[in-house]
Amino acid sequence: MAADKQQITEQLRQITPPNASEDIVSLGLVDNVAACDGIVAVRLALPAEAMSLKDALSEQIEQVVRGFDPETRQVTVNVIQAATPTPQDEARETNPLPNVKHIIAVGAGKGGVGKSTVAVNLAVGLAEMGRSVGLLDGDIYGPSMTTLLGLQEHSAAGTSQLLRPFNVHGIRAMTIGKLVEPDKALVWRGPMAHGAFRQLALQTDWGELDYLIVDLPPGTGDVPLTLAQMLPLTGAVIVCTPQVVAQDDAVRAVKMFEQLGIGVLGVVENMSYFIGDDGKEYDIFGKGGAAEMAKTLELPLLGQLPINTALRANGDAGRPRRNFEAGDQLAEELMTFCRAVDERAAQAGDAQPTLSIS
Ligand code: ADP
């Protein structure tokens, strides 16, 4: 009887790449083996730096297979390049927050596009939909949640091990702004910001959550990298204004998330248009610019939020729920955006690789 898949895999253990301490099977380089009636196919997945060994290893595999079973009629070795592990791969294995179903980062290419405002309203909107939601102010260099959530009169509390999140507006929130003096956070250098962000994320008593929304600092700095290494994310939401100059930065943010192994759930266009007292829509920044960019990058457009005086005023007053209570066009657009994120998160969650133990 011709050799089967298992026997062939065992035989391949004879092959050890030059300078390696283990054989190709133990190293996980043998991606697949198929064998049927003397026809054998082996797929090798080599890291980019080992691609030069492609021909030598293929030859060795053929010799080993034919040597083991002289009746082998055909041996095919297919060599592919193994995917480079991303920071997210690491985080998926360790997952320090297993009670949180979806972690979503809110990022932007640059400051001032309304990223924190969008993060807050996403968190509150998802809570309005009945989800349990946490909000982490990861904008370590310029935390704005104290104002946006009206936390001025609240004091941080907890045990020596765990911080208690602020239960406000139907969500659980944590911000560095309530733990250090506001102007101190701004001068932090990389390693300190990394440590502070890590502590905020892991030492807050989040409990069970459907969503943890993380407001990231603008741009492509070290906090996103820390986040990607630490927590497995369902994806990122990119906030962008319609102007062309804003889009270039947003594209860079999208690329950064992709490199970190974080999928981008979609783009939300903020300050998309303005509705005047006359009820007419005015496209001050050129409505649709971010939508166009999303299309080019083949990303979903999650929403288009208007320039709205009440949104700004409710942000300044720390009363985000009012945005939803008015039942006006702003409330509608915000809910459309939150529902789109909820839907995309469910889809992305389904697509996440899971470990099956047999
Ligand atoms: P970022 O986090 O990108 O720096 P913020 O969320 O802090 O931006 O927003 C900057 C300012 O713009 C805030 O005063 C906020 O209230 C205001 N703002 C954000 N989005 C809108 C909007 N759609 N309409 C009106 N004002 C907005």
Short mmCIF file of C-alpha atoms and ligand atoms in Angstrom, two decimals:
data_model
loop_
_atom_site.label_atom_id
_atom_site.label_comp_id
_atom_site.label_asym_id
_atom_site.label_seq_id
_atom_site.Cartn_x
_atom_site.Cartn_y
_atom_site.Cartn_z
CA MET A 1 0.00 0.00 0.00
CA ALA A 2 1.31 3.46 -0.85
CA ALA A 3 2.58 5.64 2.00
CA ASP A 4 -0.02 7.83 3.68
CA LYS A 5 0.11 11.44 4.84
CA GLN A 6 1.12 10.58 8.39
CA GLN A 7 3.97 8.27 7.38
CA ILE A 8 5.33 10.84 4.96
CA THR A 9 5.15 13.60 7.56
CA GLU A 10 7.14 11.40 9.96
CA GLN A 11 9.78 10.80 7.29
CA LEU A 12 10.13 14.53 6.68
CA ARG A 13 11.47 14.84 10.23
CA GLN A 14 14.79 13.62 8.83
CA ILE A 15 15.27 16.99 7.15
CA THR A 16 16.81 19.82 9.14
CA PRO A 17 17.58 23.13 7.41
CA PRO A 18 21.21 24.34 7.61
CA ASN A 19 21.97 26.06 10.95
CA ALA A 20 18.57 25.08 12.42
CA SER A 21 18.26 23.12 15.64
CA GLU A 22 15.06 21.32 14.67
CA ASP A 23 13.65 19.50 11.67
CA ILE A 24 11.25 21.06 9.16
CA VAL A 25 8.16 19.45 10.73
CA SER A 26 8.99 20.56 14.28
CA LEU A 27 9.75 24.06 12.98
CA GLY A 28 6.22 24.20 11.54
CA LEU A 29 7.51 24.69 8.00
CA VAL A 30 5.49 21.80 6.58
CA ASP A 31 2.19 23.49 5.90
CA ASN A 32 0.42 20.53 4.32
CA VAL A 33 1.01 16.98 3.07
CA ALA A 34 -1.35 15.15 0.75
CA ALA A 35 -0.83 11.57 -0.47
CA CYS A 36 -3.00 9.40 -2.68
CA ASP A 37 -2.05 6.29 -4.67
CA GLY A 38 1.63 7.13 -4.86
CA ILE A 39 1.08 10.76 -5.74
CA VAL A 40 2.46 13.04 -3.03
CA ALA A 41 2.15 16.81 -2.62
CA VAL A 42 3.99 18.72 0.11
CA ARG A 43 3.48 22.42 0.82
CA LEU A 44 6.32 24.19 2.60
CA ALA A 45 5.75 27.63 4.15
CA LEU A 46 9.11 29.35 4.50
CA PRO A 47 9.76 32.70 6.18
CA ALA A 48 11.03 35.34 3.76
CA GLU A 49 14.60 35.07 5.07
CA ALA A 50 14.66 31.29 4.40
CA MET A 51 13.36 31.47 0.82
CA SER A 52 16.91 30.88 -0.51
CA LEU A 53 16.65 27.30 0.82
CA LYS A 54 13.62 26.65 -1.37
CA ASP A 55 15.30 24.48 -4.02
CA ALA A 56 17.59 22.55 -1.68
CA LEU A 57 14.72 21.66 0.69
CA SER A 58 12.41 20.71 -2.19
CA GLU A 59 15.06 18.33 -3.52
CA GLN A 60 15.62 16.77 -0.10
CA ILE A 61 11.88 16.27 0.38
CA GLU A 62 11.60 14.50 -2.95
CA GLN A 63 14.56 12.21 -2.11
CA VAL A 64 13.17 11.33 1.33
CA VAL A 65 9.69 10.56 -0.02
CA ARG A 66 10.97 8.43 -2.92
CA GLY A 67 13.50 6.71 -0.64
CA PHE A 68 10.79 5.77 1.85
CA ASP A 69 8.33 4.47 -0.72
CA PRO A 70 9.93 3.41 -4.03
CA GLU A 71 6.45 3.03 -5.53
CA THR A 72 5.86 6.76 -5.35
CA ARG A 73 4.84 7.91 -8.82
CA GLN A 74 5.02 11.65 -8.39
CA VAL A 75 6.26 14.14 -5.77
CA THR A 76 5.31 17.82 -5.96
CA VAL A 77 6.77 20.35 -3.52
CA ASN A 78 5.02 23.69 -3.42
CA VAL A 79 6.87 26.43 -1.53
CA ILE A 80 5.00 29.47 -0.29
CA GLN A 81 6.18 32.41 1.77
CA ALA A 82 4.92 32.21 5.36
CA ALA A 83 3.02 35.24 6.59
CA THR A 84 5.18 37.39 8.85
CA PRO A 85 3.73 37.35 12.36
CA THR A 86 2.16 40.68 13.38
CA PRO A 87 1.96 42.20 16.89
CA GLN A 88 -1.68 41.08 16.93
CA ASP A 89 -0.75 37.40 16.58
CA GLU A 90 1.08 37.69 19.87
CA ALA A 91 -1.87 39.41 21.60
CA ARG A 92 -4.39 36.83 20.34
CA GLU A 93 -2.46 34.10 22.12
CA THR A 94 -2.22 35.84 25.48
CA ASN A 95 -5.48 37.89 25.55
CA PRO A 96 -5.38 39.49 29.02
CA LEU A 97 -9.03 40.72 28.77
CA PRO A 98 -11.00 37.55 27.94
CA ASN A 99 -14.24 39.02 29.32
CA VAL A 100 -14.36 41.69 26.63
CA LYS A 101 -16.03 40.53 23.43
CA HIS A 102 -14.91 43.27 21.02
CA ILE A 103 -12.07 45.75 21.42
CA ILE A 104 -12.29 48.55 18.88
CA ALA A 105 -9.68 51.25 18.38
CA VAL A 106 -10.71 54.68 17.16
CA GLY A 107 -7.85 56.30 15.27
CA ALA A 108 -7.19 59.27 13.01
CA GLY A 109 -4.32 60.41 10.84
CA LYS A 110 -4.10 63.72 12.68
CA GLY A 111 -5.53 65.69 15.58
CA GLY A 112 -8.58 67.89 15.54
CA VAL A 113 -10.74 65.78 13.21
CA GLY A 114 -13.14 64.87 16.04
CA LYS A 115 -11.65 61.49 16.91
CA SER A 116 -12.35 61.69 20.66
CA THR A 117 -15.84 63.06 20.02
CA VAL A 118 -16.55 60.13 17.71
CA ALA A 119 -15.11 57.62 20.23
CA VAL A 120 -17.32 58.97 23.02
CA ASN A 121 -20.45 59.00 20.88
CA LEU A 122 -19.72 55.52 19.55
CA ALA A 123 -19.43 54.21 23.11
CA VAL A 124 -22.59 55.98 24.28
CA GLY A 125 -24.51 55.00 21.12
CA LEU A 126 -23.62 51.33 21.49
CA ALA A 127 -24.77 51.53 25.12
CA GLU A 128 -28.05 53.10 23.91
CA MET A 129 -28.42 49.98 21.75
CA GLY A 130 -28.23 47.85 24.90
CA ARG A 131 -24.59 46.81 24.67
CA SER A 132 -22.31 46.88 27.71
CA VAL A 133 -19.53 49.29 26.83
CA GLY A 134 -16.20 50.45 28.21
CA LEU A 135 -14.29 53.49 26.97
CA LEU A 136 -10.54 53.77 27.39
CA ASP A 137 -8.96 57.16 26.81
CA GLY A 138 -5.74 56.01 25.19
CA ASP A 139 -4.93 59.53 24.03
CA ILE A 140 -2.19 59.59 26.66
CA TYR A 141 -0.60 62.79 25.33
CA GLY A 142 -3.81 64.79 25.20
CA PRO A 143 -6.59 63.10 27.16
CA SER A 144 -9.91 64.86 26.61
CA MET A 145 -12.37 62.48 28.28
CA THR A 146 -12.47 64.47 31.52
CA THR A 147 -14.23 67.23 29.60
CA LEU A 148 -16.13 65.13 27.07
CA LEU A 149 -17.61 62.92 29.81
CA GLY A 150 -17.94 65.66 32.43
CA LEU A 151 -15.67 63.93 34.95
CA GLN A 152 -14.34 67.11 36.59
CA GLU A 153 -16.08 66.42 39.89
CA HIS A 154 -15.40 62.65 39.91
CA SER A 155 -12.42 61.16 41.76
CA ALA A 156 -10.50 58.07 40.74
CA ALA A 157 -11.05 55.10 43.06
CA GLY A 158 -10.12 51.46 43.34
CA THR A 159 -7.88 49.04 45.19
CA SER A 160 -4.08 48.87 45.00
CA GLN A 161 -4.51 46.34 42.17
CA LEU A 162 -7.46 47.59 40.17
CA LEU A 163 -8.90 50.94 39.17
CA ARG A 164 -12.65 51.32 39.23
CA PRO A 165 -13.94 52.74 35.93
CA PHE A 166 -16.21 55.80 36.00
CA ASN A 167 -19.81 54.72 35.50
CA VAL A 168 -21.20 57.60 33.49
CA HIS A 169 -23.68 58.04 30.62
CA GLY A 170 -24.38 54.29 30.58
CA ILE A 171 -20.73 53.33 29.97
CA ARG A 172 -17.62 52.48 32.02
CA ALA A 173 -14.82 54.90 31.28
CA MET A 174 -11.18 55.33 32.25
CA THR A 175 -8.84 58.20 31.43
CA ILE A 176 -5.29 59.13 32.37
CA GLY A 177 -6.69 62.65 32.75
CA LYS A 178 -8.11 61.69 36.17
CA LEU A 179 -4.90 60.02 37.37
CA VAL A 180 -2.17 62.56 36.61
CA GLU A 181 -2.17 66.31 36.33
CA PRO A 182 -3.47 67.11 32.85
CA ASP A 183 -0.39 69.05 31.69
CA LYS A 184 1.97 66.24 32.81
CA ALA A 185 0.58 63.72 30.34
CA LEU A 186 1.59 65.87 27.40
CA VAL A 187 5.33 65.67 28.02
CA TRP A 188 5.56 61.90 28.39
CA ARG A 189 8.12 60.09 26.30
CA GLY A 190 7.58 56.74 24.57
CA PRO A 191 8.33 54.20 27.35
CA MET A 192 6.34 56.14 29.97
CA ALA A 193 3.36 56.49 27.68
CA HIS A 194 3.61 52.78 26.93
CA GLY A 195 3.59 51.92 30.65
CA ALA A 196 0.75 54.28 31.48
CA PHE A 197 -1.41 53.00 28.65
CA ARG A 198 -0.72 49.39 29.61
CA GLN A 199 -1.74 50.05 33.19
CA LEU A 200 -4.90 51.90 32.22
CA ALA A 201 -5.97 49.08 29.92
CA LEU A 202 -5.10 46.11 32.11
CA GLN A 203 -5.59 47.42 35.64
CA THR A 204 -9.07 48.81 35.17
CA ASP A 205 -11.83 46.59 36.48
CA TRP A 206 -13.82 46.50 33.24
CA GLY A 207 -15.90 43.44 34.15
CA GLU A 208 -17.80 41.77 31.30
CA LEU A 209 -18.12 43.97 28.22
CA ASP A 210 -19.56 43.67 24.75
CA TYR A 211 -17.30 46.51 23.63
CA LEU A 212 -14.19 48.27 24.80
CA ILE A 213 -13.70 51.38 22.70
CA VAL A 214 -10.14 52.72 22.75
CA ASP A 215 -9.52 56.34 21.77
CA LEU A 216 -5.97 56.38 20.38
CA PRO A 217 -3.66 59.38 20.05
CA PRO A 218 -3.70 60.84 16.52
CA GLY A 219 -1.11 59.67 14.02
CA THR A 220 1.11 56.65 13.97
CA GLY A 221 3.00 56.57 17.27
CA ASP A 222 3.95 54.03 19.92
CA VAL A 223 0.56 53.70 21.67
CA PRO A 224 -1.05 51.85 18.72
CA LEU A 225 1.91 49.45 18.72
CA THR A 226 1.56 48.84 22.46
CA LEU A 227 -2.17 48.26 22.02
CA ALA A 228 -1.61 45.84 19.14
CA GLN A 229 0.94 43.82 21.12
CA MET A 230 -1.22 43.73 24.22
CA LEU A 231 -4.86 43.21 23.26
CA PRO A 232 -6.57 41.30 20.47
CA LEU A 233 -8.70 43.79 18.56
CA THR A 234 -11.82 43.20 16.54
CA GLY A 235 -10.74 46.16 14.41
CA ALA A 236 -10.19 49.87 14.05
CA VAL A 237 -12.46 52.73 13.05
CA ILE A 238 -10.77 55.59 11.19
CA VAL A 239 -12.10 59.12 11.66
CA CYS A 240 -11.49 61.50 8.79
CA THR A 241 -12.76 64.89 7.66
CA PRO A 242 -13.64 65.36 3.99
CA GLN A 243 -10.67 67.52 2.95
CA VAL A 244 -8.02 65.99 0.71
CA VAL A 245 -5.23 67.01 3.11
CA ALA A 246 -6.90 65.03 5.90
CA GLN A 247 -7.24 61.96 3.73
CA ASP A 248 -3.50 61.56 3.13
CA ASP A 249 -2.99 61.26 6.89
CA ALA A 250 -5.91 58.90 7.22
CA VAL A 251 -4.46 56.61 4.55
CA ARG A 252 -1.25 56.43 6.59
CA ALA A 253 -3.28 55.47 9.68
CA VAL A 254 -5.05 52.72 7.72
CA LYS A 255 -1.68 51.34 6.56
CA MET A 256 -0.36 51.44 10.12
CA PHE A 257 -3.28 49.38 11.44
CA GLU A 258 -2.81 46.88 8.63
CA GLN A 259 0.88 46.50 9.47
CA LEU A 260 0.01 45.91 13.10
CA GLY A 261 -2.35 43.11 12.03
CA ILE A 262 -5.45 45.10 13.04
CA GLY A 263 -8.27 44.99 10.50
CA VAL A 264 -9.91 48.31 9.66
CA LEU A 265 -13.69 48.06 10.13
CA GLY A 266 -14.27 51.21 8.13
CA VAL A 267 -14.07 54.98 7.85
CA VAL A 268 -16.37 57.59 9.39
CA GLU A 269 -16.51 61.03 7.79
CA ASN A 270 -16.77 63.67 10.50
CA MET A 271 -17.70 67.31 9.92
CA SER A 272 -19.08 65.99 6.66
CA TYR A 273 -21.60 68.78 6.02
CA PHE A 274 -23.48 71.57 7.80
CA ILE A 275 -27.21 72.17 8.02
CA GLY A 276 -28.00 75.87 8.15
CA ASP A 277 -30.93 77.56 9.87
CA ASP A 278 -32.57 77.56 6.45
CA GLY A 279 -32.58 73.73 6.62
CA LYS A 280 -30.22 73.48 3.64
CA GLU A 281 -27.11 71.29 3.59
CA TYR A 282 -23.79 73.10 3.09
CA ASP A 283 -20.73 71.04 2.16
CA ILE A 284 -18.19 73.26 3.86
CA PHE A 285 -15.25 70.85 3.62
CA GLY A 286 -16.52 69.04 0.54
CA LYS A 287 -18.82 66.24 1.68
CA GLY A 288 -17.86 62.81 0.41
CA GLY A 289 -14.06 63.23 0.46
CA ALA A 290 -13.59 60.56 3.11
CA ALA A 291 -16.23 58.41 1.42
CA GLU A 292 -14.18 58.57 -1.78
CA MET A 293 -11.05 57.58 0.13
CA ALA A 294 -12.86 54.65 1.77
CA LYS A 295 -13.94 53.48 -1.66
CA THR A 296 -10.40 53.67 -3.02
CA LEU A 297 -9.10 51.65 -0.07
CA GLU A 298 -12.05 49.24 -0.42
CA LEU A 299 -13.20 50.00 3.11
CA PRO A 300 -16.80 50.47 4.24
CA LEU A 301 -18.04 53.99 4.96
CA LEU A 302 -19.53 53.65 8.43
CA GLY A 303 -21.19 57.04 8.62
CA GLN A 304 -21.19 60.73 7.75
CA LEU A 305 -21.57 63.01 10.75
CA PRO A 306 -22.56 66.65 10.24
CA ILE A 307 -20.87 69.72 11.68
CA ASN A 308 -23.25 70.38 14.50
CA THR A 309 -23.25 73.06 17.18
CA ALA A 310 -25.06 70.84 19.69
CA LEU A 311 -22.46 68.09 19.25
CA ARG A 312 -19.71 70.57 20.11
CA ALA A 313 -21.68 72.11 22.99
CA ASN A 314 -22.64 68.73 24.48
CA GLY A 315 -18.96 67.72 24.20
CA ASP A 316 -17.83 70.83 26.06
CA ALA A 317 -20.52 70.29 28.70
CA GLY A 318 -19.69 66.57 29.13
CA ARG A 319 -23.22 65.45 28.23
CA PRO A 320 -22.92 63.07 25.26
CA ARG A 321 -26.32 61.43 25.81
CA ARG A 322 -28.06 64.61 24.78
CA ASN A 323 -26.85 64.00 21.22
CA PHE A 324 -29.07 60.94 21.10
CA GLU A 325 -32.04 62.34 22.99
CA ALA A 326 -32.84 65.13 20.55
CA GLY A 327 -34.15 62.70 17.91
CA ASP A 328 -32.88 65.02 15.15
CA GLN A 329 -30.71 64.36 12.10
CA LEU A 330 -27.55 64.30 14.25
CA ALA A 331 -29.05 61.59 16.49
CA GLU A 332 -30.06 59.63 13.41
CA GLU A 333 -26.62 59.88 11.80
CA LEU A 334 -24.92 58.90 15.05
CA MET A 335 -27.13 55.83 15.45
CA THR A 336 -26.57 54.83 11.80
CA PHE A 337 -22.83 55.00 12.47
CA CYS A 338 -23.07 52.99 15.73
CA ARG A 339 -25.22 50.32 14.08
CA ALA A 340 -22.73 50.04 11.21
CA VAL A 341 -19.88 49.50 13.66
CA ASP A 342 -21.94 46.94 15.61
CA GLU A 343 -22.66 45.04 12.39
CA ARG A 344 -19.08 45.15 11.14
CA ALA A 345 -17.77 44.05 14.54
CA ALA A 346 -20.08 41.03 14.51
CA GLN A 347 -18.86 40.10 11.01
CA ALA A 348 -15.21 40.63 11.90
CA GLY A 349 -15.69 38.70 15.16
CA ASP A 350 -17.08 35.74 13.22
CA ALA A 351 -14.10 35.84 10.91
CA GLN A 352 -11.51 35.80 13.73
CA PRO A 353 -9.42 32.65 13.83
CA THR A 354 -10.41 30.47 16.78
CA LEU A 355 -8.44 27.69 18.36
CA SER A 356 -10.13 24.33 17.98
CA ILE A 357 -8.91 21.66 20.34
CA SER A 358 -9.51 18.11 19.22
P1 ADP B 1 -9.63 65.06 18.13
O1 ADP B 1 -9.86 63.98 19.14
O2 ADP B 1 -9.58 64.53 16.72
O3 ADP B 1 -8.47 65.94 18.43
P2 ADP B 1 -12.01 66.27 19.26
O4 ADP B 1 -12.98 65.17 19.30
O5 ADP B 1 -11.33 66.67 20.52
O6 ADP B 1 -10.92 66.01 18.12
O7 ADP B 1 -12.75 67.50 18.59
C1 ADP B 1 -12.15 68.78 18.43
C2 ADP B 1 -13.21 69.84 18.56
O8 ADP B 1 -14.12 69.75 17.47
C3 ADP B 1 -14.07 69.71 19.81
O9 ADP B 1 -14.35 70.97 20.29
C4 ADP B 1 -15.33 69.03 19.34
O10 ADP B 1 -16.45 69.36 20.12
C5 ADP B 1 -15.46 69.59 17.95
N1 ADP B 1 -16.15 68.70 17.03
C6 ADP B 1 -15.81 67.44 16.69
N2 ADP B 1 -16.67 66.94 15.78
C7 ADP B 1 -17.59 67.90 15.56
C8 ADP B 1 -18.76 68.00 14.73
N3 ADP B 1 -19.12 67.00 13.94
N4 ADP B 1 -19.47 69.15 14.79
C9 ADP B 1 -19.08 70.17 15.57
N5 ADP B 1 -18.01 70.15 16.36
C10 ADP B 1 -17.27 69.03 16.36
#
